[in-house]
C-alpha cells in the first residue's frame, strides 16, 4: 500500500512538472498552436514551429526562450518590446529575429486578431518558454 502511495505521488509530481510549461504559455486571449518539432543535425538542438494568435489588445508578458526565435507576422499589428529597446510594431509580412535568452514581450496593438509564425531553434529538452518577472 505504501509503495502504491509513493508511485501515485511521483506520478502527480511528474504530471505537474510536464504540464507547467504549457500552463505558462496559455493565457486568456492567447492561442498557441504547435505545428511541428524536429531534431536538427546539430546535436542537442531542435526546431519548433508554433502559430501564436493574440486577440485585440492582449499582451503576452516578458519571457525568454532557450534558443533563437524567428518571427513572421501573419496577420494584424503586433508590437514587440525587446529588452530595454524602444518597442517595434510589425504588420503582416514583417519579420523579426530574437537572439537566444533575450527578454521580450508582445502585444496586439490592432483591432483584429494578430498572428505570428514563431520558429524556435532551441536546446532540446528545455522548456520552450520561461516567464520573466
GROMACS .gro file of C-alpha atoms in nm:
model
  133
    1UNK     CA    1   0.000   0.000   0.000
    2UNK     CA    2   0.283   0.239   0.089
    3UNK     CA    3   0.451   0.163  -0.244
    4UNK     CA    4   0.125   0.249  -0.428
    5UNK     CA    5   0.101   0.586  -0.248
    6UNK     CA    6   0.462   0.671  -0.335
    7UNK     CA    7   0.402   0.580  -0.700
    8UNK     CA    8   0.084   0.789  -0.710
    9UNK     CA    9   0.260   1.092  -0.560
   10UNK     CA   10   0.550   1.051  -0.806
   11UNK     CA   11   0.303   1.038  -1.097
   12UNK     CA   12   0.129   1.355  -0.976
   13UNK     CA   13   0.460   1.539  -0.941
   14UNK     CA   14   0.578   1.426  -1.286
   15UNK     CA   15   0.246   1.532  -1.440
   16UNK     CA   16   0.259   1.876  -1.284
   17UNK     CA   17   0.620   1.931  -1.393
   18UNK     CA   18   0.540   1.830  -1.751
   19UNK     CA   19   0.225   2.045  -1.761
   20UNK     CA   20   0.391   2.357  -1.615
   21UNK     CA   21   0.548   2.490  -1.940
   22UNK     CA   22   0.218   2.453  -2.125
   23UNK     CA   23   0.032   2.630  -1.846
   24UNK     CA   24   0.283   2.916  -1.851
   25UNK     CA   25   0.229   2.966  -2.221
   26UNK     CA   26  -0.152   2.983  -2.202
   27UNK     CA   27  -0.346   3.290  -2.101
   28UNK     CA   28  -0.678   3.448  -2.195
   29UNK     CA   29  -0.668   3.591  -2.547
   30UNK     CA   30  -0.352   3.399  -2.646
   31UNK     CA   31  -0.367   3.080  -2.851
   32UNK     CA   32  -0.051   2.880  -2.919
   33UNK     CA   33  -0.081   2.606  -3.182
   34UNK     CA   34   0.214   2.367  -3.207
   35UNK     CA   35   0.276   2.298  -3.575
   36UNK     CA   36   0.593   2.088  -3.587
   37UNK     CA   37   0.901   1.983  -3.391
   38UNK     CA   38   1.212   1.818  -3.539
   39UNK     CA   39   1.562   1.727  -3.429
   40UNK     CA   40   1.834   1.919  -3.611
   41UNK     CA   41   2.167   1.795  -3.745
   42UNK     CA   42   2.330   1.990  -3.461
   43UNK     CA   43   2.337   1.760  -3.155
   44UNK     CA   44   2.109   1.871  -2.871
   45UNK     CA   45   1.913   2.124  -3.081
   46UNK     CA   46   1.564   2.112  -3.229
   47UNK     CA   47   1.341   2.330  -3.446
   48UNK     CA   48   0.992   2.407  -3.320
   49UNK     CA   49   0.723   2.596  -3.513
   50UNK     CA   50   0.425   2.748  -3.336
   51UNK     CA   51   0.141   2.970  -3.451
   52UNK     CA   52   0.062   3.235  -3.191
   53UNK     CA   53  -0.266   3.428  -3.207
   54UNK     CA   54  -0.330   3.731  -2.984
   55UNK     CA   55  -0.676   3.884  -2.952
   56UNK     CA   56  -0.703   4.263  -2.995
   57UNK     CA   57  -0.546   4.450  -2.703
   58UNK     CA   58  -0.394   4.136  -2.550
   59UNK     CA   59  -0.032   4.132  -2.434
   60UNK     CA   60   0.199   3.840  -2.363
   61UNK     CA   61   0.439   3.944  -2.086
   62UNK     CA   62   0.816   3.932  -2.059
   63UNK     CA   63   0.969   3.594  -2.135
   64UNK     CA   64   1.272   3.420  -2.285
   65UNK     CA   65   1.345   3.111  -2.494
   66UNK     CA   66   1.640   2.868  -2.468
   67UNK     CA   67   1.742   2.950  -2.824
   68UNK     CA   68   1.671   3.180  -3.114
   69UNK     CA   69   1.320   3.287  -3.218
   70UNK     CA   70   1.240   3.382  -3.576
   71UNK     CA   71   0.904   3.558  -3.618
   72UNK     CA   72   0.694   3.605  -3.931
   73UNK     CA   73   0.380   3.813  -3.873
   74UNK     CA   74   0.084   3.650  -4.048
   75UNK     CA   75  -0.192   3.899  -3.964
   76UNK     CA   76  -0.265   4.215  -3.768
   77UNK     CA   77  -0.029   4.458  -3.596
   78UNK     CA   78   0.195   4.326  -3.321
   79UNK     CA   79   0.422   4.535  -3.102
   80UNK     CA   80   0.738   4.373  -2.969
   81UNK     CA   81   0.938   4.502  -2.674
   82UNK     CA   82   1.289   4.354  -2.680
   83UNK     CA   83   1.488   4.410  -2.360
   84UNK     CA   84   1.522   4.785  -2.297
   85UNK     CA   85   1.499   4.890  -2.663
   86UNK     CA   86   1.212   5.104  -2.796
   87UNK     CA   87   0.912   4.889  -2.900
   88UNK     CA   88   0.876   4.797  -3.266
   89UNK     CA   89   0.540   4.744  -3.437
   90UNK     CA   90   0.519   4.487  -3.716
   91UNK     CA   91   0.238   4.410  -3.958
   92UNK     CA   92   0.155   4.111  -4.178
   93UNK     CA   93   0.459   4.012  -4.384
   94UNK     CA   94   0.717   4.161  -4.146
   95UNK     CA   95   0.985   3.953  -3.976
   96UNK     CA   96   1.183   3.972  -3.653
   97UNK     CA   97   1.481   3.784  -3.508
   98UNK     CA   98   1.517   3.747  -3.130
   99UNK     CA   99   1.852   3.612  -3.002
  100UNK     CA  100   1.865   3.326  -2.751
  101UNK     CA  101   1.784   3.419  -2.393
  102UNK     CA  102   1.670   3.773  -2.482
  103UNK     CA  103   1.390   3.909  -2.263
  104UNK     CA  104   1.098   4.021  -2.478
  105UNK     CA  105   0.720   4.073  -2.478
  106UNK     CA  106   0.448   4.106  -2.742
  107UNK     CA  107   0.121   4.296  -2.762
  108UNK     CA  108  -0.156   4.316  -3.020
  109UNK     CA  109  -0.195   4.687  -3.094
  110UNK     CA  110  -0.451   4.635  -3.371
  111UNK     CA  111  -0.828   4.589  -3.385
  112UNK     CA  112  -0.816   4.233  -3.527
  113UNK     CA  113  -0.651   3.914  -3.407
  114UNK     CA  114  -0.277   3.934  -3.455
  115UNK     CA  115  -0.099   3.617  -3.564
  116UNK     CA  116   0.263   3.515  -3.594
  117UNK     CA  117   0.452   3.209  -3.707
  118UNK     CA  118   0.726   3.159  -3.449
  119UNK     CA  119   1.017   2.931  -3.536
  120UNK     CA  120   1.244   2.840  -3.247
  121UNK     CA  121   1.592   2.688  -3.275
  122UNK     CA  122   1.633   2.570  -2.918
  123UNK     CA  123   1.811   2.337  -2.681
  124UNK     CA  124   1.629   2.006  -2.681
  125UNK     CA  125   1.467   1.905  -2.354
  126UNK     CA  126   1.442   2.256  -2.209
  127UNK     CA  127   1.107   2.434  -2.163
  128UNK     CA  128   1.029   2.635  -2.476
  129UNK     CA  129   0.934   2.942  -2.276
  130UNK     CA  130   1.029   3.092  -1.939
  131UNK     CA  131   0.834   3.384  -1.792
  132UNK     CA  132   1.035   3.677  -1.653
  133UNK     CA  133   0.920   3.890  -1.361
   0.00000   0.00000   0.00000
